[in-house]
Amino acid sequence: MDSFNAIVQVLDSTIRLSVPLLLACLAGLYSERAGIFDIGLEGKMLVGAFAGAAAASVFHSAFVGLGTAVLISVAFAMVHGFASITHRGNQIVSGVAINFVAAGSTIILGQAWFEQGGRTPALQPGERFEAIVWPGAEAIRNVPILGPVYAELISGHSILVYFAFAMVPFTWWVLFRTRFGLRMRAVGENPAAVDTAGISVAWLRYRALICTGVLTGVAGAYLSMVQNGGFVKDMTAGKGYIALAALIFAKWKPVNAMFACLLFGFLDAASIRLQGSPLPIIGKVPVQFMQALPYVLTVILLAGFIGKAIPPRAGGVPYVKER
Amino acid sequence: MSTPYAKLPAWADYGLIPLINLSVAFIVAGFVVMLVGENPFRAAVILVEGAFGKGTGIAFTLFYATTFIFTGLSVAVAAHCSLFNIGTEGQAYIGGLGIALVCLSFDSVLPWWVIFPMAIVAAAMFGALWGFIPAYLQAKRGSHIVITTIMFNFIAASVMVYLLVGPLKPVGSQAPQTRNFLAGAELPKLNWMIELFGAKIRSAPLNICFLLALAMAFLVWLLIWRTKLGYEMRTYGHSPKAARYAGISETRIILTAMMISGALAGMMALNPVMGDQHNVAIDFVSGAGYVGIAVALMGRLHPVGIVLAAILFGMLYQGGAELAFEMPAISRDMIVIIQGLVILFAGALEHMFRPYIQALFASVSPKSVGMQAVKGKGA
């Protein structure tokens, strides 16, 4: 029973840890499917996290915080769009720039406004998203197997967790069942064809980037307002890049994205859980190995050793109309 | 990278436009300074004074610049081959491992002038190896080099943390770093060079790596513009199709370019490790690899430009440290913002002002933009 409870706990933290990855991964999915590489996911999450926590603690409302996070994150996405769609700049360069501006400005502004070494004030109850306890969770907690699964895994998360997982089927539906999704995929594969059909490539890509900004904003808000109860400098700590890796791992498909993020979240949860304690058969695994595993797996995947990851064909190429 | 715009005179292309882009970046940075309630002009004065006001300041500025010359050159060499090497950070980190191995093995028996060349080779080899794997995957398996090099940065960080809290850490020590090197692995300082001009220096880490960096800048210029290999790299960078048609081996050119790039990145580690810290510590690169991107873009991928851009960033680093004393609201992270803005305006938005400049030139002197040659093709 003890080991079962341990597994449930690891799975529970898997869910918590994979939520920001999942949101960022789906965010990247929108922009990359529309043909815009976005390595600025990290930066957009970071500004989202900062804006969310700052607004929530100033206005004493979690939802104001969430809204601000989304707003600022979308603004950064628009800068990326302005550089890479309107001015046909290098998308990678623009993404790198956004990451730096985000990393620097959150610290500088945080220090200037709150004077707590780059932190925002600790969020009070009501300023952060609380866990939602599902009906009956406490009542059946003691039922073997089913009880802990229902009480720990399904119930007891914040609304943003459910939102993140709801976004998976929603994104699938948008991508494969709506006109916008069809056009978005087309613009990522063959923008000239979309242009010929009389649809604005630029506007379509801007809309995809707005979706990206919204989702990275929520991802950031989750980090600072659910997971942590306040903004800490550089709190994304490479999650944007792991999300990018997950996106490749998922071959740019929403449902796969969920599984990839759960896998990477699980690796993270397991490495925290196992810290220092030996595994059966394998023996003691260095924490650093577990931390590097998502990146190693992605490289192996990219090298084509486990299936082939084929990115959207027009990805990274600015669209130039025939002149 | 093709430019869909008509030509401008060279001085405007290489002088005016970068200058405008840079100014815009600094103006936006000025707004951020205003946002935190400080005076941007006073900040600029403190920054420049901190960097160049005293001998010590100059020495520190050049010390930081040394690091950025290496990383800037690294990014630029790859970029000439149209490869975006974001992995400079990880390659430099792993380069530090090579240096650590050499120094820890020989610092008690050999003098610095024997260890230094060995360390250069080790740093370059380790860095080149870390660039080789992504390059191989790009050339042979078509994996996007940007993604693989990002992944390799994280893998490098994990490897180094593992080594520095484990095998490389001396027994009984708490700090995650190697033991301090002995005198044999300490590089001579160059402070006398500045003292020649009459300035006094207390203690600054400016060392012989600065000369190595300048030599590398010259060698990179030689490589890119004066050798067959450099020509092939530029050809491939402009048009992979044309390169293939001309019989240039894609695999060879990608591998060579990335290994040279990785080697330059690895050599960056010499400066902080052997010149200043005298040990290898966790995160000793601390973002210098990423600064290299800004430096390379600002220097328009030319060694002269890169040296100048590196000195500018060295100034920002040194002056930024002084600034943090004078204006507590502004920490060194201000530099990260400036760096981002420079990358944004000199890199991603590099063509934003070009049409306006072009229109201006065209109205003043049509000949200068080659209007006669492309008549009827309204740009």
XYZ file of C-alpha atoms in Angstrom:
702
model
C 0.000 0.000 0.000
C 2.880 2.291 0.770
C 4.413 1.879 -2.634
C 1.004 2.474 -4.217
C 0.664 5.737 -2.344
C 4.167 6.682 -3.434
C 3.234 6.052 -7.068
C 0.104 8.172 -6.696
C 2.175 10.955 -5.215
C 4.689 10.832 -8.050
C 1.868 10.860 -10.593
C 0.246 13.757 -8.784
C 3.422 15.814 -8.981
C 3.817 14.642 -12.581
C 0.523 16.362 -13.366
C 1.521 19.515 -11.517
C 4.911 19.690 -13.191
C 3.684 18.936 -16.680
C 0.990 21.637 -16.735
C 3.316 24.571 -17.544
C 5.081 22.392 -20.110
C 1.781 21.412 -21.674
C 0.510 24.976 -21.933
C 3.797 26.202 -23.394
C 3.977 23.226 -25.721
C 0.483 23.865 -27.092
C 1.421 27.530 -27.401
C 4.395 26.571 -29.511
C 2.182 24.258 -31.521
C -0.005 27.128 -32.710
C 2.886 29.264 -33.888
C 4.972 26.487 -35.393
C 1.990 25.013 -37.208
C 1.536 28.457 -38.745
C 5.148 28.482 -39.861
C 6.667 30.690 -37.153
C 9.475 29.181 -35.100
C 9.195 30.378 -31.565
C 12.079 29.836 -29.206
C 10.735 32.787 -27.232
C 8.270 30.568 -25.348
C 10.566 30.757 -22.346
C 10.567 34.536 -22.300
C 6.832 34.863 -22.830
C 6.171 32.473 -19.953
C 8.502 34.492 -17.780
C 6.817 37.824 -18.458
C 3.471 36.103 -17.986
C 4.555 34.785 -14.616
C 5.831 38.181 -13.528
C 2.873 40.178 -14.803
C 0.436 37.710 -13.290
C 1.949 37.694 -9.829
C 2.546 41.454 -9.838
C -0.992 42.334 -10.911
C -2.551 39.767 -8.593
C -0.750 41.123 -5.561
C -1.415 44.767 -6.429
C -5.107 44.328 -7.303
C -5.755 41.446 -4.889
C -7.411 39.321 -7.510
C -6.257 36.130 -9.120
C -8.283 36.733 -12.244
C -6.891 40.233 -12.770
C -3.481 38.607 -12.468
C -4.330 35.982 -15.050
C -5.686 38.607 -17.424
C -2.577 40.758 -17.077
C -0.336 37.747 -17.614
C -2.140 36.917 -20.841
C -2.117 40.528 -21.987
C 1.622 41.044 -21.494
C 2.473 37.687 -22.954
C 0.407 38.434 -26.052
C 2.159 41.788 -26.341
C 5.513 40.008 -26.444
C 4.127 37.572 -29.004
C 3.144 40.571 -31.115
C 6.701 41.897 -30.963
C 7.815 38.533 -32.281
C 5.189 38.821 -35.000
C 6.169 42.372 -35.853
C 9.785 41.321 -36.305
C 9.270 38.013 -38.027
C 6.052 38.512 -39.999
C 5.905 42.203 -40.834
C 9.640 42.791 -41.131
C 10.546 39.270 -42.224
C 13.362 39.142 -39.693
C 15.035 35.960 -38.561
C 12.567 34.185 -36.278
C 15.220 32.515 -34.170
C 17.000 35.804 -33.570
C 13.765 37.474 -32.603
C 12.936 34.650 -30.191
C 16.351 34.897 -28.551
C 15.886 38.654 -28.195
C 12.522 38.195 -26.510
C 13.987 35.738 -24.028
C 16.665 38.237 -23.027
C 14.339 41.209 -22.748
C 12.015 39.080 -20.632
C 14.760 37.764 -18.366
C 16.216 41.225 -17.757
C 13.078 43.295 -17.499
C 11.283 41.011 -15.034
C 14.198 41.309 -12.621
C 14.720 45.050 -13.082
C 11.046 45.966 -12.846
C 10.442 43.513 -10.031
C 13.256 45.016 -8.006
C 12.198 48.577 -8.776
C 8.522 48.067 -7.962
C 8.589 45.623 -5.056
C 12.166 45.856 -3.716
C 12.365 42.226 -2.665
C 15.362 41.144 -4.709
C 13.413 40.528 -7.910
C 10.540 38.748 -6.175
C 6.952 39.850 -6.081
C 5.202 39.907 -2.690
C 3.979 36.500 -1.551
C 0.440 36.054 -2.803
C -2.309 35.927 -0.192
C -5.303 33.581 -0.361
C -7.668 34.941 -2.997
C -4.782 36.337 -4.988
C -3.797 32.905 -6.209
C -5.731 30.069 -7.738
C -6.745 27.611 -5.066
C -7.159 23.879 -5.474
C -10.652 22.760 -6.391
C -11.809 19.826 -4.280
C -14.221 17.671 -6.206
C -17.423 16.471 -4.546
C -16.916 13.354 -2.522
C -13.135 13.460 -2.671
C -12.721 13.394 1.077
C -15.453 10.819 1.533
C -13.866 8.143 -0.638
C -10.236 8.966 0.127
C -9.939 5.833 2.230
C -11.326 3.502 -0.414
C -8.336 1.469 -1.618
C -6.913 2.227 -5.073
C -9.866 4.294 -6.304
C -9.849 6.643 -3.318
C -6.340 8.080 -3.601
C -6.568 8.187 -7.394
C -9.756 10.249 -7.257
C -8.736 12.415 -4.333
C -5.134 13.073 -5.370
C -4.968 12.778 -9.138
C -8.374 13.918 -10.364
C -9.539 16.218 -7.622
C -7.583 18.864 -5.802
C -5.972 20.841 -8.611
C -6.412 24.465 -9.505
C -8.608 25.573 -12.356
C -5.592 26.225 -14.575
C -4.664 22.535 -14.467
C -8.065 21.538 -15.801
C -7.844 24.346 -18.320
C -4.501 23.030 -19.576
C -5.799 19.528 -20.104
C -9.013 20.827 -21.661
C -6.880 22.733 -24.148
C -5.612 19.453 -25.610
C -8.883 18.282 -27.218
C -9.785 21.903 -27.906
C -6.539 22.471 -29.803
C -7.071 19.238 -31.698
C -10.551 20.411 -32.629
C -9.339 23.843 -33.700
C -6.476 22.427 -35.700
C -8.264 19.630 -37.510
C -11.953 20.546 -37.470
C -12.185 24.288 -38.057
C -11.522 26.473 -41.057
C -9.052 28.545 -39.071
C -7.113 25.403 -38.174
C -7.036 24.162 -41.736
C -5.761 27.503 -42.971
C -3.265 27.710 -40.157
C -1.816 24.330 -41.042
C -1.774 25.331 -44.694
C 0.082 28.537 -43.958
C 2.709 26.498 -42.152
C 3.175 24.150 -45.057
C 2.632 26.249 -48.137
C 1.907 29.928 -47.529
C 1.940 30.723 -51.238
C -1.091 28.474 -51.771
C -2.965 30.210 -48.949
C -2.037 33.569 -50.417
C -3.288 32.500 -53.833
C -6.613 31.565 -52.262
C -6.940 35.202 -51.220
C -6.294 34.737 -47.527
C -3.855 37.023 -45.749
C -0.803 35.049 -44.684
C 0.324 37.759 -42.297
C -3.017 38.111 -40.487
C -3.342 34.356 -40.144
C 0.116 34.093 -38.638
C -0.575 37.000 -36.306
C -3.700 35.215 -35.065
C -1.709 32.041 -34.466
C 0.771 34.086 -32.447
C -2.062 35.577 -30.387
C -3.051 32.009 -29.441
C 0.580 31.369 -28.547
C 0.685 34.460 -26.369
C -2.534 33.558 -24.538
C -1.306 30.073 -23.708
C 2.195 31.129 -22.617
C 0.533 33.787 -20.461
C -1.570 31.136 -18.719
C 1.514 28.933 -18.386
C 3.380 31.771 -16.696
C 0.419 32.551 -14.446
C 0.345 28.897 -13.415
C 4.005 29.032 -12.428
C 3.772 32.151 -10.293
C 0.189 31.957 -9.043
C -0.411 28.244 -8.531
C 2.860 26.436 -8.228
C 4.771 29.077 -6.336
C 2.597 31.776 -4.801
C 4.753 34.613 -6.119
C 7.248 35.449 -8.819
C 10.873 34.461 -8.361
C 13.481 35.651 -10.807
C 14.175 33.320 -13.701
C 11.473 30.966 -12.459
C 10.815 29.376 -15.848
C 14.298 27.803 -15.616
C 14.373 26.362 -19.109
C 10.776 25.080 -19.140
C 10.149 26.928 -22.394
C 12.931 24.969 -24.022
C 11.689 21.669 -22.603
C 8.271 22.548 -24.017
C 9.929 23.111 -27.370
C 11.570 19.721 -27.042
C 8.212 18.175 -26.140
C 6.682 19.788 -29.203
C 9.229 18.107 -31.435
C 8.815 14.908 -29.483
C 5.091 15.128 -30.136
C 5.651 15.703 -33.834
C 3.537 18.870 -33.664
C 0.330 17.032 -32.678
C -1.805 18.109 -29.686
C -2.569 14.716 -28.141
C 1.006 13.563 -28.541
C 2.008 16.858 -26.952
C 0.085 15.955 -23.836
C 1.817 12.593 -23.565
C 5.240 14.111 -24.246
C 4.702 16.724 -21.544
C 3.453 14.098 -19.092
C 6.547 12.040 -19.851
C 8.886 14.981 -19.264
C 6.888 15.977 -16.188
C 7.190 12.422 -14.924
C 10.967 12.445 -15.413
C 11.107 15.659 -13.402
C 8.846 14.288 -10.658
C 10.776 11.038 -10.494
C 14.126 12.814 -10.268
C 12.854 14.899 -7.352
C 11.414 11.818 -5.670
C 14.474 9.643 -6.233
C 17.013 12.253 -5.179
C 19.871 10.150 -3.882
C 17.903 6.962 -3.256
C 18.916 3.931 -5.335
C 16.637 2.305 -7.888
C 16.174 -1.445 -8.013
C 18.339 -3.143 -10.683
C 19.920 0.049 -12.082
C 21.328 1.292 -8.809
C 21.815 4.962 -7.999
C 21.032 7.298 -10.879
C 22.578 10.789 -10.769
C 19.931 13.514 -10.579
C 21.656 15.333 -13.411
C 21.106 12.351 -15.667
C 17.367 12.452 -15.069
C 17.372 16.198 -15.668
C 19.226 15.829 -18.941
C 17.043 12.968 -20.146
C 14.332 15.078 -21.875
C 17.020 16.862 -23.877
C 18.867 13.651 -24.715
C 15.633 11.962 -25.794
C 14.770 14.927 -28.008
C 18.174 14.857 -29.663
C 17.837 11.141 -30.297
C 14.397 11.703 -31.736
C 15.616 14.566 -33.899
C 18.379 12.337 -35.175
C 15.664 10.081 -36.493
C 16.459 7.074 -34.364
C 12.955 6.797 -32.895
C 10.615 7.743 -35.701
C 11.079 10.880 -37.728
C 10.098 14.360 -36.612
C 9.150 16.356 -39.676
C 8.460 20.012 -38.880
C 5.930 22.128 -40.772
C 7.565 22.783 -44.113
C 7.400 26.572 -44.180
C 8.615 26.872 -40.582
C 11.187 29.581 -40.038
C 10.870 31.040 -43.509
C 9.431 34.548 -43.746
C 6.796 34.777 -46.436
C 7.686 37.103 -49.292
C 4.999 37.862 -51.838
C 6.024 37.569 -55.437
C 7.109 40.963 -56.672
C 20.532 35.522 -45.755
C 19.244 37.364 -48.758
C 18.262 40.967 -48.689
C 15.140 41.688 -50.663
C 16.168 45.315 -50.948
C 18.281 47.312 -53.374
C 21.871 48.144 -52.498
C 22.947 51.083 -50.409
C 26.421 52.615 -50.449
C 28.779 50.568 -48.298
C 29.223 53.200 -45.595
C 25.488 53.371 -45.075
C 25.155 49.609 -45.087
C 27.948 48.933 -42.620
C 27.949 52.159 -40.644
C 24.721 54.098 -40.759
C 22.155 51.325 -40.481
C 23.840 49.457 -37.604
C 24.254 52.795 -35.854
C 20.569 53.614 -36.225
C 19.537 50.146 -35.038
C 21.847 50.404 -32.066
C 20.592 53.863 -31.145
C 17.006 52.648 -31.181
C 17.959 49.753 -28.896
C 19.567 52.171 -26.451
C 16.659 54.606 -26.625
C 14.254 51.807 -25.700
C 16.621 50.757 -22.904
C 16.534 54.390 -21.770
C 12.765 54.139 -21.457
C 13.169 51.120 -19.215
C 15.535 53.135 -17.021
C 12.897 55.877 -16.859
C 10.301 53.265 -15.963
C 12.226 52.357 -12.823
C 12.433 56.033 -11.959
C 16.024 56.879 -12.783
C 17.513 59.372 -15.200
C 18.752 57.537 -18.309
C 21.307 60.234 -19.192
C 22.888 60.134 -15.747
C 22.875 56.331 -16.018
C 24.711 56.525 -19.322
C 27.306 58.892 -17.865
C 27.925 56.623 -14.861
C 28.152 53.640 -17.178
C 30.740 55.170 -19.481
C 32.741 56.592 -16.583
C 32.704 53.255 -14.814
C 33.972 51.528 -17.911
C 36.601 53.991 -19.123
C 37.089 56.497 -16.327
C 39.881 54.703 -14.483
C 42.631 52.296 -15.470
C 41.049 49.498 -13.501
C 37.771 50.104 -15.288
C 39.442 49.903 -18.682
C 41.203 46.688 -17.717
C 37.929 45.116 -16.583
C 36.180 46.314 -19.743
C 38.822 44.656 -21.909
C 38.695 41.523 -19.760
C 34.984 41.126 -20.418
C 35.502 42.096 -24.050
C 37.992 39.225 -24.441
C 35.308 36.725 -23.499
C 32.820 38.269 -25.889
C 35.290 38.385 -28.796
C 35.623 34.611 -28.572
C 31.904 33.917 -28.354
C 31.093 36.547 -30.986
C 33.576 35.014 -33.419
C 32.151 31.600 -32.660
C 28.630 32.659 -33.547
C 29.855 34.559 -36.616
C 31.842 31.699 -38.142
C 28.790 29.455 -37.994
C 26.552 32.248 -39.237
C 28.686 32.761 -42.348
C 27.734 29.207 -43.177
C 24.072 30.108 -42.389
C 24.148 27.920 -39.293
C 22.709 29.490 -36.170
C 24.891 28.224 -33.353
C 23.025 28.910 -30.121
C 25.248 26.275 -28.549
C 28.184 28.611 -27.918
C 27.217 28.647 -24.256
C 27.423 24.874 -23.887
C 30.534 24.582 -26.047
C 32.324 27.119 -23.858
C 31.201 25.270 -20.745
C 32.574 21.969 -22.061
C 35.715 23.802 -23.215
C 36.206 24.636 -19.546
C 36.227 20.921 -18.825
C 39.136 20.448 -21.243
C 41.038 23.237 -19.542
C 40.310 21.779 -16.119
C 41.694 18.401 -17.137
C 44.916 19.927 -18.490
C 45.439 22.302 -15.593
C 44.630 19.803 -12.848
C 47.023 17.295 -14.388
C 50.007 19.483 -15.069
C 49.813 22.659 -12.970
C 52.251 21.341 -10.368
C 54.951 20.328 -12.824
C 54.879 22.630 -15.855
C 55.213 26.418 -16.230
C 52.339 28.480 -17.658
C 53.890 28.896 -21.097
C 53.778 25.133 -21.618
C 50.359 24.633 -20.059
C 48.768 27.539 -21.935
C 49.179 26.048 -25.449
C 48.051 22.678 -24.159
C 45.001 24.273 -22.554
C 44.212 26.157 -25.767
C 44.227 22.919 -27.710
C 42.196 21.093 -25.060
C 39.622 23.887 -24.828
C 39.319 24.069 -28.605
C 39.033 20.313 -28.948
C 36.380 19.930 -26.271
C 34.399 22.860 -27.661
C 34.736 21.519 -31.196
C 33.523 18.107 -30.056
C 30.429 19.678 -28.503
C 29.803 21.466 -31.808
C 30.550 18.375 -33.845
C 27.617 16.272 -32.657
C 24.869 18.777 -33.570
C 26.712 19.479 -36.826
C 26.844 15.791 -37.668
C 23.146 15.399 -36.891
C 22.362 18.418 -39.070
C 24.478 17.265 -41.974
C 23.621 13.587 -41.930
C 20.202 13.317 -40.336
C 18.758 16.755 -41.047
C 18.037 17.631 -37.405
C 17.611 21.359 -37.007
C 20.856 22.752 -35.608
C 19.138 25.449 -33.551
C 17.148 22.907 -31.574
C 20.002 20.441 -31.149
C 22.428 23.117 -29.982
C 19.867 24.376 -27.435
C 19.460 20.809 -26.196
C 23.226 20.440 -26.040
C 23.477 23.534 -23.864
C 21.273 21.866 -21.294
C 23.058 18.540 -21.622
C 26.383 20.337 -21.151
C 25.033 22.029 -18.032
C 23.918 18.691 -16.591
C 27.227 17.006 -17.417
C 29.218 19.828 -15.836
C 27.070 19.959 -12.698
C 27.468 16.219 -12.356
C 31.246 16.463 -12.694
C 31.630 19.532 -10.486
C 29.600 18.212 -7.571
C 31.127 14.766 -8.024
C 34.404 13.606 -9.564
C 36.055 17.005 -10.041
C 35.274 18.388 -6.611
C 38.112 18.023 -4.118
C 37.354 15.770 -1.170
C 35.997 17.637 1.814
C 35.034 20.761 -0.141
C 31.466 22.062 -0.208
C 31.657 24.446 -3.155
C 30.749 22.879 -6.508
C 34.031 23.672 -8.252
C 37.449 22.182 -8.933
C 40.345 22.858 -6.619
C 42.197 26.102 -7.264
C 44.919 25.825 -9.881
C 48.529 26.264 -8.850
C 50.753 29.026 -10.214
C 51.570 26.918 -13.268
C 48.071 27.394 -14.609
C 47.771 31.127 -13.964
C 48.079 33.340 -16.989
C 50.168 36.531 -16.888
C 48.217 39.743 -16.564
C 48.281 42.463 -19.180
C 47.680 45.357 -16.847
C 51.093 46.855 -17.685
C 49.738 47.586 -21.148
C 47.270 50.037 -19.715
C 49.777 51.310 -17.182
C 51.990 52.280 -20.109
C 49.466 54.996 -20.789
C 49.858 56.285 -17.279
C 46.741 54.841 -15.704
C 46.911 53.168 -12.308
C 45.472 49.715 -11.840
C 44.705 48.076 -8.529
C 43.871 44.556 -9.517
C 42.113 43.536 -12.673
C 41.867 40.188 -14.399
C 42.875 41.405 -17.874
C 45.267 38.753 -19.136
C 47.099 37.373 -22.113
C 43.898 35.835 -23.511
C 43.066 39.312 -24.804
C 45.951 39.014 -27.273
C 44.845 35.495 -28.160
C 41.353 36.813 -28.855
C 42.706 39.515 -31.179
C 44.848 36.929 -32.961
C 41.784 34.731 -33.395
C 39.828 37.662 -34.794
C 42.566 38.127 -37.401
C 42.625 34.405 -38.175
C 38.857 34.332 -38.595
C 39.084 37.240 -41.034
C 41.796 35.349 -42.895
C 39.702 32.189 -42.902
C 36.449 33.718 -44.052
C 37.707 36.152 -46.690
C 41.093 34.857 -47.766
C 40.901 31.063 -47.928
C 39.161 28.528 -50.139
C 37.430 27.023 -47.125
C 36.041 30.397 -46.116
C 34.816 31.009 -49.636
C 33.074 27.656 -49.626
C 31.494 28.416 -46.276
C 30.164 31.737 -47.518
C 28.928 30.131 -50.700
C 27.066 27.527 -48.706
C 25.731 30.263 -46.443
C 24.362 32.258 -49.368
C 22.919 29.350 -51.257
C 23.258 25.705 -50.297
C 21.996 24.772 -53.754
C 24.725 26.733 -55.506
C 27.307 25.187 -53.196
C 26.082 21.690 -53.998
C 26.132 22.541 -57.705
C 29.713 23.761 -57.391
C 30.738 20.428 -55.936
C 31.160 21.601 -52.345
C 30.496 18.796 -49.895
C 27.641 19.833 -47.668
C 28.623 17.483 -44.872
C 32.229 18.587 -44.836
C 31.400 22.274 -44.836
C 28.817 22.020 -42.046
C 31.095 19.886 -39.898
C 34.115 22.146 -40.391
C 32.212 25.352 -39.755
C 30.590 24.065 -36.593
C 33.816 22.595 -35.261
C 35.671 25.870 -35.808
C 32.769 27.650 -34.160
C 32.831 25.224 -31.248
C 36.601 25.540 -30.907
C 36.357 29.339 -30.663
C 33.598 28.967 -28.098
C 35.706 26.547 -26.085
C 38.644 28.940 -26.072
C 36.456 31.546 -24.416
C 36.751 29.491 -21.237
C 40.504 30.215 -21.054
C 39.832 33.811 -20.139
C 37.726 33.427 -16.987
C 39.135 30.042 -15.947
C 42.897 30.496 -16.335
C 43.017 34.272 -16.353
C 40.748 35.119 -13.453
C 39.075 32.418 -11.328
C 41.856 29.820 -11.437
C 39.285 27.085 -11.092
C 36.292 25.745 -12.981
C 33.078 26.532 -11.136
C 29.431 25.886 -11.861
C 27.990 28.236 -14.472
C 31.252 30.089 -15.028
C 30.162 30.934 -18.595
C 27.131 32.774 -17.168
C 25.505 33.726 -20.442
C 28.606 34.883 -22.318
C 27.690 32.473 -25.092
C 24.382 34.227 -25.565
C 26.059 37.627 -25.487
C 28.072 36.271 -28.409
C 24.900 36.258 -30.492
C 24.355 39.945 -29.829
C 28.014 40.726 -30.440
C 28.117 38.832 -33.731
C 24.921 40.439 -35.010
C 26.033 43.889 -33.956
C 29.435 43.407 -35.540
C 27.722 42.371 -38.767
C 29.648 39.068 -38.616
C 32.932 40.840 -39.411
C 35.878 40.379 -36.995
C 36.532 44.125 -36.775
C 32.900 44.764 -36.013
C 32.903 41.922 -33.514
C 35.914 43.294 -31.633
C 34.242 46.708 -31.438
C 30.913 45.207 -30.387
C 32.676 43.045 -27.798
C 34.342 46.130 -26.321
C 30.949 47.838 -26.206
C 29.483 44.890 -24.320
C 32.548 44.733 -22.093
C 31.860 48.374 -21.314
C 28.220 47.580 -20.532
C 29.278 44.776 -18.182
C 31.897 46.781 -16.355
C 29.919 50.035 -16.387
C 26.812 48.112 -15.410
C 28.533 46.875 -12.270
C 29.417 50.471 -11.337
C 25.900 51.553 -12.185
C 24.465 49.048 -9.721
C 26.425 50.811 -6.942
C 25.221 54.289 -7.864
C 21.637 53.431 -8.737
C 20.387 50.575 -6.557
C 17.249 50.267 -8.678
C 19.370 49.197 -11.632
C 21.240 45.943 -11.341
C 23.481 44.292 -13.847
C 20.414 42.633 -15.311
C 19.888 45.906 -17.153
C 22.585 44.594 -19.477
C 20.466 41.551 -20.246
C 17.691 43.876 -21.417
C 20.092 45.915 -23.522
C 21.498 42.716 -24.950
C 18.005 41.552 -25.873
C 17.143 44.897 -27.432
C 20.374 44.897 -29.437
C 19.608 41.406 -30.720
C 16.075 42.521 -31.548
C 16.925 45.732 -33.372
C 20.295 44.805 -34.897
C 19.232 41.245 -35.665
C 15.561 40.494 -36.127
C 14.506 44.018 -37.094
C 17.687 44.795 -38.992
C 15.758 45.831 -42.095
C 13.127 47.903 -40.344
C 14.652 51.274 -41.170
C 16.220 50.280 -44.448
C 13.296 51.258 -46.705
C 13.216 54.741 -45.168
C 16.970 55.188 -45.505
C 16.700 53.953 -49.037
C 13.962 56.397 -49.875
C 16.059 59.156 -48.354
C 19.109 58.204 -50.377
C 17.036 57.811 -53.514
C 15.606 61.299 -53.188
C 18.989 62.893 -52.449
C 21.084 61.008 -54.938
C 19.411 58.308 -57.029
C 22.721 57.048 -58.317
C 23.888 55.996 -54.865
C 21.184 53.349 -54.593
C 21.631 52.159 -58.171
C 18.268 53.475 -59.352
C 19.350 53.647 -62.968
C 20.325 50.012 -63.026
C 16.991 48.710 -61.833
C 14.709 51.166 -63.546
C 11.012 50.294 -63.495
C 11.312 47.869 -60.620
C 9.967 50.173 -57.919
C 11.361 48.771 -54.707
